[in-house]
mmCIF file of C-alpha atoms in Angstrom:
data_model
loop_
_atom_site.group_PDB
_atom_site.id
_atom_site.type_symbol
_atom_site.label_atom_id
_atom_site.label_comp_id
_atom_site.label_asym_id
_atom_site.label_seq_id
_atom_site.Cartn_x
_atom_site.Cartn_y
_atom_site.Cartn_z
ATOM 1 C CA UNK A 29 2.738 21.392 -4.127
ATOM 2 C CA UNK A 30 3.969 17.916 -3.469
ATOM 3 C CA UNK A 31 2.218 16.061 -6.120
ATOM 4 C CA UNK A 32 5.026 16.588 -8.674
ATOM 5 C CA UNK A 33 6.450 13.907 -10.301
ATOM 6 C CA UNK A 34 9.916 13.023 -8.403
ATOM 7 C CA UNK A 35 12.468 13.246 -10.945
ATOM 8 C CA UNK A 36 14.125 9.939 -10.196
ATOM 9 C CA UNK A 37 15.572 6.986 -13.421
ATOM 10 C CA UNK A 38 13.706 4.274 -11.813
ATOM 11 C CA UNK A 39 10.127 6.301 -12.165
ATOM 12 C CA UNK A 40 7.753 5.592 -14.905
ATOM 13 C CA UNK A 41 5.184 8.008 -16.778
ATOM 14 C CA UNK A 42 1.173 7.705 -16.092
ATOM 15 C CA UNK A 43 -1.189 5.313 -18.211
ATOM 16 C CA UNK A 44 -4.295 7.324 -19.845
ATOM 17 C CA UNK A 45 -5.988 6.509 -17.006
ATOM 18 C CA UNK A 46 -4.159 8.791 -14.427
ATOM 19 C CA UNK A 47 -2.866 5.506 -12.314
ATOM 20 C CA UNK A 48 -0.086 3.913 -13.034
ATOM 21 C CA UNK A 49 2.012 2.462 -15.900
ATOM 22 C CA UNK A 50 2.772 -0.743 -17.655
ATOM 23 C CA UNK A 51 6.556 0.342 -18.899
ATOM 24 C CA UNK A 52 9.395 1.072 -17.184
ATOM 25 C CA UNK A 53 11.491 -0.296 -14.352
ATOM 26 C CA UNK A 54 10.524 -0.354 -10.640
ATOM 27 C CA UNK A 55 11.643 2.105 -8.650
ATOM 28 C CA UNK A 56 10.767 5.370 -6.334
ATOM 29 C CA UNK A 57 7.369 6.118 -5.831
ATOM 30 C CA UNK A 58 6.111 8.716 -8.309
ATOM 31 C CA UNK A 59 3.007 11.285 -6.936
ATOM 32 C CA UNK A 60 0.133 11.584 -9.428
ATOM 33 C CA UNK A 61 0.091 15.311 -10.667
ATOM 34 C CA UNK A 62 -2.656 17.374 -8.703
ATOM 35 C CA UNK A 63 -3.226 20.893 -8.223
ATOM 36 C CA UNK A 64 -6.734 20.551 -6.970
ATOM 37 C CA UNK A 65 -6.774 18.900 -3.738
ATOM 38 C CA UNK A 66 -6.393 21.142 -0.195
ATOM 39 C CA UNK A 67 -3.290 21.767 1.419
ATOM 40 C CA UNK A 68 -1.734 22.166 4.806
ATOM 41 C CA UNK A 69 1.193 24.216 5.766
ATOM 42 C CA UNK A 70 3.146 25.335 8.859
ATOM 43 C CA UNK A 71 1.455 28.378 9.880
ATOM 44 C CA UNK A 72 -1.897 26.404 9.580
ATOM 45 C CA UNK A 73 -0.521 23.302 11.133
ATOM 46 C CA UNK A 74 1.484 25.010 13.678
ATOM 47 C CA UNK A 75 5.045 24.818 14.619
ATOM 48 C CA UNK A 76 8.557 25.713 13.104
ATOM 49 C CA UNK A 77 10.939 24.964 10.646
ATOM 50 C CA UNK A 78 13.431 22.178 10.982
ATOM 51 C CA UNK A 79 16.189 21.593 8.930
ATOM 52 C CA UNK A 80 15.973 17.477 8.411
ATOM 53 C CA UNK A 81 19.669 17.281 9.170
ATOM 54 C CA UNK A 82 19.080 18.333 12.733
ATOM 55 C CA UNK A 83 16.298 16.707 13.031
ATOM 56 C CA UNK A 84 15.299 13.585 14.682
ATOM 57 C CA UNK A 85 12.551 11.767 12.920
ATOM 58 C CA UNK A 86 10.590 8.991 13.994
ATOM 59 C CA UNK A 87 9.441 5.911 12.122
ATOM 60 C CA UNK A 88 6.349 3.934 13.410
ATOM 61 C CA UNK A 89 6.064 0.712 11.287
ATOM 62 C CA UNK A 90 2.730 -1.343 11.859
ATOM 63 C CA UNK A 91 3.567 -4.923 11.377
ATOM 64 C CA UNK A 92 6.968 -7.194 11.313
ATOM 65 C CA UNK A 93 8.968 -7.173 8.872
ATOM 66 C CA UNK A 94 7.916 -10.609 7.394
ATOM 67 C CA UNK A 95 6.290 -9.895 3.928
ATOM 68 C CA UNK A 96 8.214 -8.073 0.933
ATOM 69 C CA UNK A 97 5.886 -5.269 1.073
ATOM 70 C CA UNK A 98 6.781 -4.118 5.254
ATOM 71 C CA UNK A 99 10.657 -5.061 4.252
ATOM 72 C CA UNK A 100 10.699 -2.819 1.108
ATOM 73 C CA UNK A 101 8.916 -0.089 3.111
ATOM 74 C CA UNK A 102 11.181 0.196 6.185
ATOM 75 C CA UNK A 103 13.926 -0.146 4.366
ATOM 76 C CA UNK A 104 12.880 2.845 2.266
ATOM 77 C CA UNK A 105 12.446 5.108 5.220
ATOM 78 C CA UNK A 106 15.960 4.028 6.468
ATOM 79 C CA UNK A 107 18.152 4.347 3.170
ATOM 80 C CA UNK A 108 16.408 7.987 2.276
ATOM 81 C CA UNK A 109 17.195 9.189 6.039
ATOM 82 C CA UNK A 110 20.972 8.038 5.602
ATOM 83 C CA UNK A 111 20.853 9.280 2.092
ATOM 84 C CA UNK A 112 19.850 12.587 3.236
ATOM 85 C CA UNK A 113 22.048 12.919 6.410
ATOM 86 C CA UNK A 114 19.252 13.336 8.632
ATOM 87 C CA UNK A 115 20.539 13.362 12.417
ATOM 88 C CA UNK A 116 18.647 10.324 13.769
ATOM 89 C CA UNK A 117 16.013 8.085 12.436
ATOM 90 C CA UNK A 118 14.141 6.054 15.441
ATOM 91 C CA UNK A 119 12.333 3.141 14.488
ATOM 92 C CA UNK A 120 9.487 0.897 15.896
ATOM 93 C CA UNK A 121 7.934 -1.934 14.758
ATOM 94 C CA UNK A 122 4.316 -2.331 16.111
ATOM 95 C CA UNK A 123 4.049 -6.153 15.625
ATOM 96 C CA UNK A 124 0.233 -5.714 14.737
ATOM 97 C CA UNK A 125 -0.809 -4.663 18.149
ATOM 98 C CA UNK A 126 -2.298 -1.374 17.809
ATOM 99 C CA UNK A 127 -1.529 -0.448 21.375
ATOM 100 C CA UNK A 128 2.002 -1.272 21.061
ATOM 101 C CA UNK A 129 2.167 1.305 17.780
ATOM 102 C CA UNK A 130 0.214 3.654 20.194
ATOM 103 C CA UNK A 131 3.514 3.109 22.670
ATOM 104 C CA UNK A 132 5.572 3.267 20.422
ATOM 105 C CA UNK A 133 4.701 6.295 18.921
ATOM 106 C CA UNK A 134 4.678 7.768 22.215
ATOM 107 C CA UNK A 135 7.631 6.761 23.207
ATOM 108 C CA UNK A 136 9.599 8.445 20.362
ATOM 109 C CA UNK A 137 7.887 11.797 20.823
ATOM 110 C CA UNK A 138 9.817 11.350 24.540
ATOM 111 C CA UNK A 139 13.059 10.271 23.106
ATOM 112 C CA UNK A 140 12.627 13.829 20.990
ATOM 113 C CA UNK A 141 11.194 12.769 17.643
ATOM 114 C CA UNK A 142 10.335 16.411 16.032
ATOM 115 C CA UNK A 143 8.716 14.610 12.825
ATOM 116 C CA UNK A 144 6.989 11.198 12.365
ATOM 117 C CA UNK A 145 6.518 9.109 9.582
ATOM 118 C CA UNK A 146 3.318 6.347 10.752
ATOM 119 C CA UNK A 147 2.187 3.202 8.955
ATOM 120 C CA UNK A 148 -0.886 2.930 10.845
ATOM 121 C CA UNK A 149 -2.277 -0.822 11.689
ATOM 122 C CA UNK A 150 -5.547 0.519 11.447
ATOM 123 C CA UNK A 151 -7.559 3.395 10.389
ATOM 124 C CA UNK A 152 -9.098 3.837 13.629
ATOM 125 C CA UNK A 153 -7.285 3.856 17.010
ATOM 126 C CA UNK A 154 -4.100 5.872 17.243
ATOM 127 C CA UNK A 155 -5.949 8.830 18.090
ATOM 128 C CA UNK A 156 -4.021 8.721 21.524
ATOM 129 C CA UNK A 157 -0.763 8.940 19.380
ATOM 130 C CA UNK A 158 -1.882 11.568 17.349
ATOM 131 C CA UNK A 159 -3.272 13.793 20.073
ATOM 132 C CA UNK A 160 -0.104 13.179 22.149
ATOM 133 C CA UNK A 161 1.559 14.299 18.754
ATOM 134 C CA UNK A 162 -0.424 17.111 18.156
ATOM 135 C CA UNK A 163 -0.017 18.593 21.526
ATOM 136 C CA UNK A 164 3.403 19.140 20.783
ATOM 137 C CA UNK A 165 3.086 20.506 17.020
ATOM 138 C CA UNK A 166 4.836 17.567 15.582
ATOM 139 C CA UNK A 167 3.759 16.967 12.173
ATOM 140 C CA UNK A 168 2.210 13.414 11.445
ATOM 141 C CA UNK A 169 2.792 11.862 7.747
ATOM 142 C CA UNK A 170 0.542 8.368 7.520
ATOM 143 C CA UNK A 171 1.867 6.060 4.683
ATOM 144 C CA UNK A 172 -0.120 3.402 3.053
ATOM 145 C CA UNK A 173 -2.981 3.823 5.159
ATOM 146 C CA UNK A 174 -5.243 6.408 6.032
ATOM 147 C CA UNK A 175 -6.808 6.881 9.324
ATOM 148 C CA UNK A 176 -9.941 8.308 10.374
ATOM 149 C CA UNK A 177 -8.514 11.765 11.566
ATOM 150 C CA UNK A 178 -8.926 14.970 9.810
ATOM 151 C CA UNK A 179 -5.846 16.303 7.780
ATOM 152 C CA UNK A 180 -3.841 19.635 8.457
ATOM 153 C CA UNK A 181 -5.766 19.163 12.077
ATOM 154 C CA UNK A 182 -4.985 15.653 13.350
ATOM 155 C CA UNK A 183 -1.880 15.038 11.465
ATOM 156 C CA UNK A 184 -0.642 16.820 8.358
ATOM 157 C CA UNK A 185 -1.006 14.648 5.308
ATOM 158 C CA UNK A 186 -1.653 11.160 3.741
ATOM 159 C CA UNK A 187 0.674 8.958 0.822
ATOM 160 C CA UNK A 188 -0.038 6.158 -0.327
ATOM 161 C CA UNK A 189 -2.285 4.946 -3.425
ATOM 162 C CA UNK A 190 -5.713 4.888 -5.012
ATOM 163 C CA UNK A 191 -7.035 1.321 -3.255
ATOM 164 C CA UNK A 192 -10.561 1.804 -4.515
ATOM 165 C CA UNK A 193 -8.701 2.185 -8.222
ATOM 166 C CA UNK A 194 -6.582 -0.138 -7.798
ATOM 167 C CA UNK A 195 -9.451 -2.893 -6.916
ATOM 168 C CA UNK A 196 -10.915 -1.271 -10.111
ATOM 169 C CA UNK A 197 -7.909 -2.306 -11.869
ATOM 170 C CA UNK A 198 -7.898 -5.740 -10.539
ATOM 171 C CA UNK A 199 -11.514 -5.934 -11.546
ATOM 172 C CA UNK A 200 -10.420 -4.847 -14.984
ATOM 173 C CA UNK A 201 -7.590 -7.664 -15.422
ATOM 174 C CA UNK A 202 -10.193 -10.505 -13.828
ATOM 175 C CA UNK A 203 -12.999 -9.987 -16.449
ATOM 176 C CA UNK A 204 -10.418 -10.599 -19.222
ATOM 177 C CA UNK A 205 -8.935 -13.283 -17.678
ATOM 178 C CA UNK A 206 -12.063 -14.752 -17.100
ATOM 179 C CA UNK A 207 -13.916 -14.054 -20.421
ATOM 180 C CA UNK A 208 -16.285 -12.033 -18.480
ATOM 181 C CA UNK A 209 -18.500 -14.671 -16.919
ATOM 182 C CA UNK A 210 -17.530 -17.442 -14.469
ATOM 183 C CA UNK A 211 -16.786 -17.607 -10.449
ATOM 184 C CA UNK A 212 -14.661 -15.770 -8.587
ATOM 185 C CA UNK A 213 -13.748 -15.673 -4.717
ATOM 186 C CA UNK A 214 -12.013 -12.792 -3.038
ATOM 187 C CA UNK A 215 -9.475 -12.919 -0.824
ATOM 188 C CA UNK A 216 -9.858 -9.980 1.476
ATOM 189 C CA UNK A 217 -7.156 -8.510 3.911
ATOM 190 C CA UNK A 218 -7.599 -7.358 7.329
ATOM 191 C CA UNK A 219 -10.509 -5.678 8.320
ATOM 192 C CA UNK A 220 -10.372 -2.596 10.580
ATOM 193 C CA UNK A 221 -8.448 -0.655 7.600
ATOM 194 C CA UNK A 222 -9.421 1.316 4.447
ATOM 195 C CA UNK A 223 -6.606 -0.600 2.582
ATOM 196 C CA UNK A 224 -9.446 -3.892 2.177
ATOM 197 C CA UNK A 225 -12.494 -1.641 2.410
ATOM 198 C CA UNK A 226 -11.431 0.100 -0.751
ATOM 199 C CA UNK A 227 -9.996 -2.408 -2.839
ATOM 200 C CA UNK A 228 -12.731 -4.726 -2.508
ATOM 201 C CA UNK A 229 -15.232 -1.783 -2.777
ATOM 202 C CA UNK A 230 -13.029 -1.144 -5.911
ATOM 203 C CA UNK A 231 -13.494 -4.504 -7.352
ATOM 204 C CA UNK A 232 -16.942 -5.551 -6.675
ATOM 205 C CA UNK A 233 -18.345 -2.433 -8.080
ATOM 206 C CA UNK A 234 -16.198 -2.296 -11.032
ATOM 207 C CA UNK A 235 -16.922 -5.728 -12.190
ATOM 208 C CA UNK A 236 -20.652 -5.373 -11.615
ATOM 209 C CA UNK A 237 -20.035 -2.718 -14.033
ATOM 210 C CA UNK A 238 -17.968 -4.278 -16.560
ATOM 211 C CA UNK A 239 -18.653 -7.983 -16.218
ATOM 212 C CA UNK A 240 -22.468 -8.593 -14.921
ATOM 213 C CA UNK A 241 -21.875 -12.395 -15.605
ATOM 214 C CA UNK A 242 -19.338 -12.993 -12.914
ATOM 215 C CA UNK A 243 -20.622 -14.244 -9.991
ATOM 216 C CA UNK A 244 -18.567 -12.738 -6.921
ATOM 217 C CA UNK A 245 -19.043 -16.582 -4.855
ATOM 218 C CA UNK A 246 -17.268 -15.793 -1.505
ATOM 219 C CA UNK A 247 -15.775 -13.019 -0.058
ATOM 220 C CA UNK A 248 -13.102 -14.283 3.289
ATOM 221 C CA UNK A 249 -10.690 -13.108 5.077
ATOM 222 C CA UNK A 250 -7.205 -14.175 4.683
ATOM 223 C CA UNK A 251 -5.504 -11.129 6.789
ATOM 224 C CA UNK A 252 -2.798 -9.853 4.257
ATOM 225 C CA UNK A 253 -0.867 -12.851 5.358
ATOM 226 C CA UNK A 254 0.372 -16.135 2.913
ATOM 227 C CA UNK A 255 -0.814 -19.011 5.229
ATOM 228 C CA UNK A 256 -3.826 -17.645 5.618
ATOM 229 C CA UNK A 257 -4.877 -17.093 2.371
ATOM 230 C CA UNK A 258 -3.508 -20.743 1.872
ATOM 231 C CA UNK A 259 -6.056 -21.766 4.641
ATOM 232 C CA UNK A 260 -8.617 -20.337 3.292
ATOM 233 C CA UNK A 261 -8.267 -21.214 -0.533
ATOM 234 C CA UNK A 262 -8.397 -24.524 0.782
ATOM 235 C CA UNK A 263 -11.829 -23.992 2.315
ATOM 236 C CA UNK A 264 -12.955 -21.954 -0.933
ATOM 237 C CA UNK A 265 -12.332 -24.822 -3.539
ATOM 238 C CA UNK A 266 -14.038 -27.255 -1.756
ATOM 239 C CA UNK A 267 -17.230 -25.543 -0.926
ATOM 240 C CA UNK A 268 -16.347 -23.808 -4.521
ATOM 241 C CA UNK A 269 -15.029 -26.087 -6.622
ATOM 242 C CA UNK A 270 -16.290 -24.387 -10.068
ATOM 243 C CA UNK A 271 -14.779 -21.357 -9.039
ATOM 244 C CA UNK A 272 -12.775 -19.812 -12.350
ATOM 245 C CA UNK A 273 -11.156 -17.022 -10.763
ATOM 246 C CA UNK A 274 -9.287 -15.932 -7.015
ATOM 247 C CA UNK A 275 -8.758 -12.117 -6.983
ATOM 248 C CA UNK A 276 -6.164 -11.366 -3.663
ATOM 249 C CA UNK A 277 -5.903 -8.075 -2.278
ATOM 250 C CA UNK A 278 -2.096 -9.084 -1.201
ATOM 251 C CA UNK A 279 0.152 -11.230 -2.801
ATOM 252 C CA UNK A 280 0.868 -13.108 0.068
ATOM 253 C CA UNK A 281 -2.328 -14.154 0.083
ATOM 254 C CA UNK A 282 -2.323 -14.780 -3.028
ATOM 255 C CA UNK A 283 0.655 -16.942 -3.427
ATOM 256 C CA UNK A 284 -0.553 -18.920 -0.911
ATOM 257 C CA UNK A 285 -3.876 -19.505 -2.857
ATOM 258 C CA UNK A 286 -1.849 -20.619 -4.977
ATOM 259 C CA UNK A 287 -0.603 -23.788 -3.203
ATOM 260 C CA UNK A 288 -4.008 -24.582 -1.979
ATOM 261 C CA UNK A 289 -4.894 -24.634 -5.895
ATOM 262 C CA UNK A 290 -2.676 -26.571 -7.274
ATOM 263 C CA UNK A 291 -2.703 -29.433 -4.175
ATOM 264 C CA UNK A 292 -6.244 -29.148 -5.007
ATOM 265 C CA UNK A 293 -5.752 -30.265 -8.755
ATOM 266 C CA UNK A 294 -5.859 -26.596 -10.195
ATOM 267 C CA UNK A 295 -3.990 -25.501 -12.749
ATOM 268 C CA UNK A 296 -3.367 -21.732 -12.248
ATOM 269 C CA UNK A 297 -3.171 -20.077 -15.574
ATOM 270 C CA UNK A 298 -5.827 -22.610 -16.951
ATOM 271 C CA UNK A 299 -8.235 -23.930 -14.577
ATOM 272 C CA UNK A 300 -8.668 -20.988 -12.690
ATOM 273 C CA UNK A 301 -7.465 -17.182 -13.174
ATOM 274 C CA UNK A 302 -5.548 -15.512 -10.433
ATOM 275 C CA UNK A 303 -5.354 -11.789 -9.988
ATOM 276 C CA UNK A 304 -3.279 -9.491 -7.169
ATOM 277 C CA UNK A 305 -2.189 -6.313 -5.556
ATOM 278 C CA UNK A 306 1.126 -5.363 -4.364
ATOM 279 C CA UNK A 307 3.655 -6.151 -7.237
ATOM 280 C CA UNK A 308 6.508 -8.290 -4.752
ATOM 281 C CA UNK A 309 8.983 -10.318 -6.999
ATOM 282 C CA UNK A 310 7.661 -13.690 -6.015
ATOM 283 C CA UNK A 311 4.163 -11.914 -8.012
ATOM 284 C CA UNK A 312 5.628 -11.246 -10.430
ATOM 285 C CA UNK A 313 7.529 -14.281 -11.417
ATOM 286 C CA UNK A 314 4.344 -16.076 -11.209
ATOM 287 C CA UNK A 315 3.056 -13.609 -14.214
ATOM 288 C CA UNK A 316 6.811 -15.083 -15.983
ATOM 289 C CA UNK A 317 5.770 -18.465 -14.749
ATOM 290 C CA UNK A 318 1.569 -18.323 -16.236
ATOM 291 C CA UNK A 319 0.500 -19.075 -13.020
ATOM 292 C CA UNK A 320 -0.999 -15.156 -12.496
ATOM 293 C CA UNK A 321 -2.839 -13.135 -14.952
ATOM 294 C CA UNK A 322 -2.104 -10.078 -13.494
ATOM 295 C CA UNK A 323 -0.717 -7.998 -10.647
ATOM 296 C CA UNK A 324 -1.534 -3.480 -9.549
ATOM 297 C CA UNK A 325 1.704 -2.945 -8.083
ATOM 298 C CA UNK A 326 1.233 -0.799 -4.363
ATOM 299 C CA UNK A 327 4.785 0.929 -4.403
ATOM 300 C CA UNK A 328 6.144 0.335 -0.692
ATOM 301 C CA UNK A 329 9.048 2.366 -1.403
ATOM 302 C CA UNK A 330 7.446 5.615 0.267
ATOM 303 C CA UNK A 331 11.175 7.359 1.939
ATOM 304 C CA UNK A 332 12.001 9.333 -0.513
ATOM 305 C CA UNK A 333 8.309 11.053 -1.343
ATOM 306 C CA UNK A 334 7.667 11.055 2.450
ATOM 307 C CA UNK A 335 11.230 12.788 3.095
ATOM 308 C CA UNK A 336 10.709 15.185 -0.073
ATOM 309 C CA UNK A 337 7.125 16.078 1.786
ATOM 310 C CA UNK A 338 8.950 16.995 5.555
ATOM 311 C CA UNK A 339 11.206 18.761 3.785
ATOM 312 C CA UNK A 340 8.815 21.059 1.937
ATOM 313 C CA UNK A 341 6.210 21.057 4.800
ATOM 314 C CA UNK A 342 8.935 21.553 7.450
ATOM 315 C CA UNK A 343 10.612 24.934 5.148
ATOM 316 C CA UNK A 344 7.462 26.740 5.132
ATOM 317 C CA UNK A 345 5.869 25.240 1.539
ATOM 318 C CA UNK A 346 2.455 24.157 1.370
ATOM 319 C CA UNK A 347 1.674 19.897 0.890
ATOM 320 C CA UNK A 348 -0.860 18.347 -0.567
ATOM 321 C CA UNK A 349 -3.148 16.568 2.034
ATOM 322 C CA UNK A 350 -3.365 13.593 0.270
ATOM 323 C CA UNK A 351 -0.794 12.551 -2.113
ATOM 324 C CA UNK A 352 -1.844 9.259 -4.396
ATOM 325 C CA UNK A 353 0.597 7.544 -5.558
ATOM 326 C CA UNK A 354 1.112 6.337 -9.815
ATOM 327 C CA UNK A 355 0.924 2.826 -9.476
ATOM 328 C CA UNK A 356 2.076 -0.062 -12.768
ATOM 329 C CA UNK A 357 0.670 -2.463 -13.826
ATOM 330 C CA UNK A 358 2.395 -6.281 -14.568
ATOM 331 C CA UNK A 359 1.258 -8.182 -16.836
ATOM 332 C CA UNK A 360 2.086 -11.132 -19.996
ATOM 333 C CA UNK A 361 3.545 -8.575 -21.384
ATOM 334 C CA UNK A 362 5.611 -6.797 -19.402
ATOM 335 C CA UNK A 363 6.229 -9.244 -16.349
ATOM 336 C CA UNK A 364 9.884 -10.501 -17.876
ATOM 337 C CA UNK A 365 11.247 -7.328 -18.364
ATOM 338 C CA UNK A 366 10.247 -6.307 -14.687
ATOM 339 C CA UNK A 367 10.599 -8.857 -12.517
ATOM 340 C CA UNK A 368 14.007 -8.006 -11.640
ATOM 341 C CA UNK A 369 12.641 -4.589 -10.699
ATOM 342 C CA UNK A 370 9.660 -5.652 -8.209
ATOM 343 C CA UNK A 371 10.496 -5.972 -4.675
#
């Protein structure tokens, strides 16, 4: 199976609750431990073994590199190909235009990728890519978002985390910030992908659970990116302006709420309780800096676990289908030790 813990010094141990821990330093992604789930091998998938270092192995990243989170991730992917001495790494970068990634991912299968790593832009849509993919028995590993395809068929397997628990989390962190009552706005990411559908799902059902007397006041779109969520902060506190609490489902968006707020008169920390999901540096200081409550890190750093899976998938061992990520939490009281260890 590959949901084993990878044996790295920069991984951290589970909390009780399965997801994630509040010690330890950044690093490598760690898989949760499951036996459970289905699996997909070769002879099911189809195909035949590689050996990594004469392989060439494409890359299909989804948007520019212009946030921590894409930076962290590509560079992953690069560093664990070098690392392991794999013949040639092709890279893409989609630019957000799903039809690009579609072309893209096309065009490595015709430079001779014979494995491909894809951050898909959206859950729905690169079924072209897939198929053209598929009719070649290339095996398909999809990072940090799922799509809408059906495992060990479409493409082999999915890694990445738990976004309805980590909206759960974020949920969790809000209703103590906030005393459990009060106003809070969300700050959702792009639509078209399961990455905002479950974190918000995540959140608003967690704190309907937990916290009955906070008042969910506006739900908008700020697209994963920092000027947007900026933007619309600044729309949000003045048709809000009693709102207590901004949950993000980015950081970018949420540092950017963060301006808005305070050019607003807000006092983040005080006035009005700010919680996130990613765990980038800049988060993180913010935590250091009491101007965030809280942040459920999303661990971008996917080469290794994605390299460790083609490996085993591509030798004949059977892969988990879905492999969830252990994801940490930062807090008060944890934030200054691991700042330098966020992304």
């Amino acid at each position: 199976m590959v949901c084993t813990a990878l044996t790295l010094a920069g991984c951290t141990k589970s909390e009780d609750s399965g997801t994630g821990s509040t010690q330890g330093t950044g690093g490598e992604q760690v898989a949760q431990e499951d036996s459970s789930g289905p699996t997909c091998t070769l002879d099911q998938y189809g195909g035949e073994k590689i050996d990594l270092k004469n392989a060439i192995v494409g890359f299909s990243q989804s948007e520019k590199e212009a946030n921590p989170f894409r930076i962290a991730e590509t560079q992953s992917i690069k560093d664990e190909a070098e690392k392991l001495g794999v013949k040639q790494l092709l890279t893409t970068n989609a630019n957000s235009q799903l039809s690009k990634q579609i072309s893209d991912i096309q065009d490595m299968i015709n430079k001779g990728a014979q494995a491909l790593i894809v951050a898909p832009l959206n859950s729905d849509g690169l079924e072209p890519a897939l198929q053209a993919a598929r009719d070649k028995n290339i095996p398909v590993l999809t990072v940090d978002r799922k799509v809408n395809s059906e495992p060990c068929k479409d493409y082999v397997a999915f890694l990445g985390s738990d976004f309805v628990e980590q909206g759960k989390r974020a949920a969790q962190e809000m209703a103590e910030a906030m005393g459990n009552k009060g106003k809070v706005a969300i700050l959702l990411g792009s639509s078209g992908n399961n990455v905002t559908t479950d974190r918000t799902k995540g959140f608003v059902d967690e704190m309907a659970n937990i916290a009955p007397d906070i008042e969910i006041a506006a739900q908008q779109t700020g697209d994963f990116a920092r000027d947007k969520g900026q933007q619309v902060m600044e729309q949000l506190i003045q048709a809000q302006p009693d709102l207590t609490g901004v949950y993000a489902e980015n950081d970018e968006m949420a540092l950017g709420a963060l301006v808005a707020l305070k050019s607003a008169g807000k006092t983040p920390g005080t006035d009005i309780h700010v919680v996130s999901i990613d765990g980038t540096r800049n988060a993180v200081q913010k935590i250091v800096d009491g101007e965030m409550y809280a942040v459920v890190e999303s661990n971008p750093r996917f080469g290794p676990l994605a390299f460790e899976t083609l490996q085993k998938f591509l030798g004949g061992e059977a892969v988990s289908q879905n492999v969830v990520i252990s994801d940490k939490l930062y807090d008060k009281d944890n934030a200054t030790a691991e700042v330098a260890n966020a992304y």
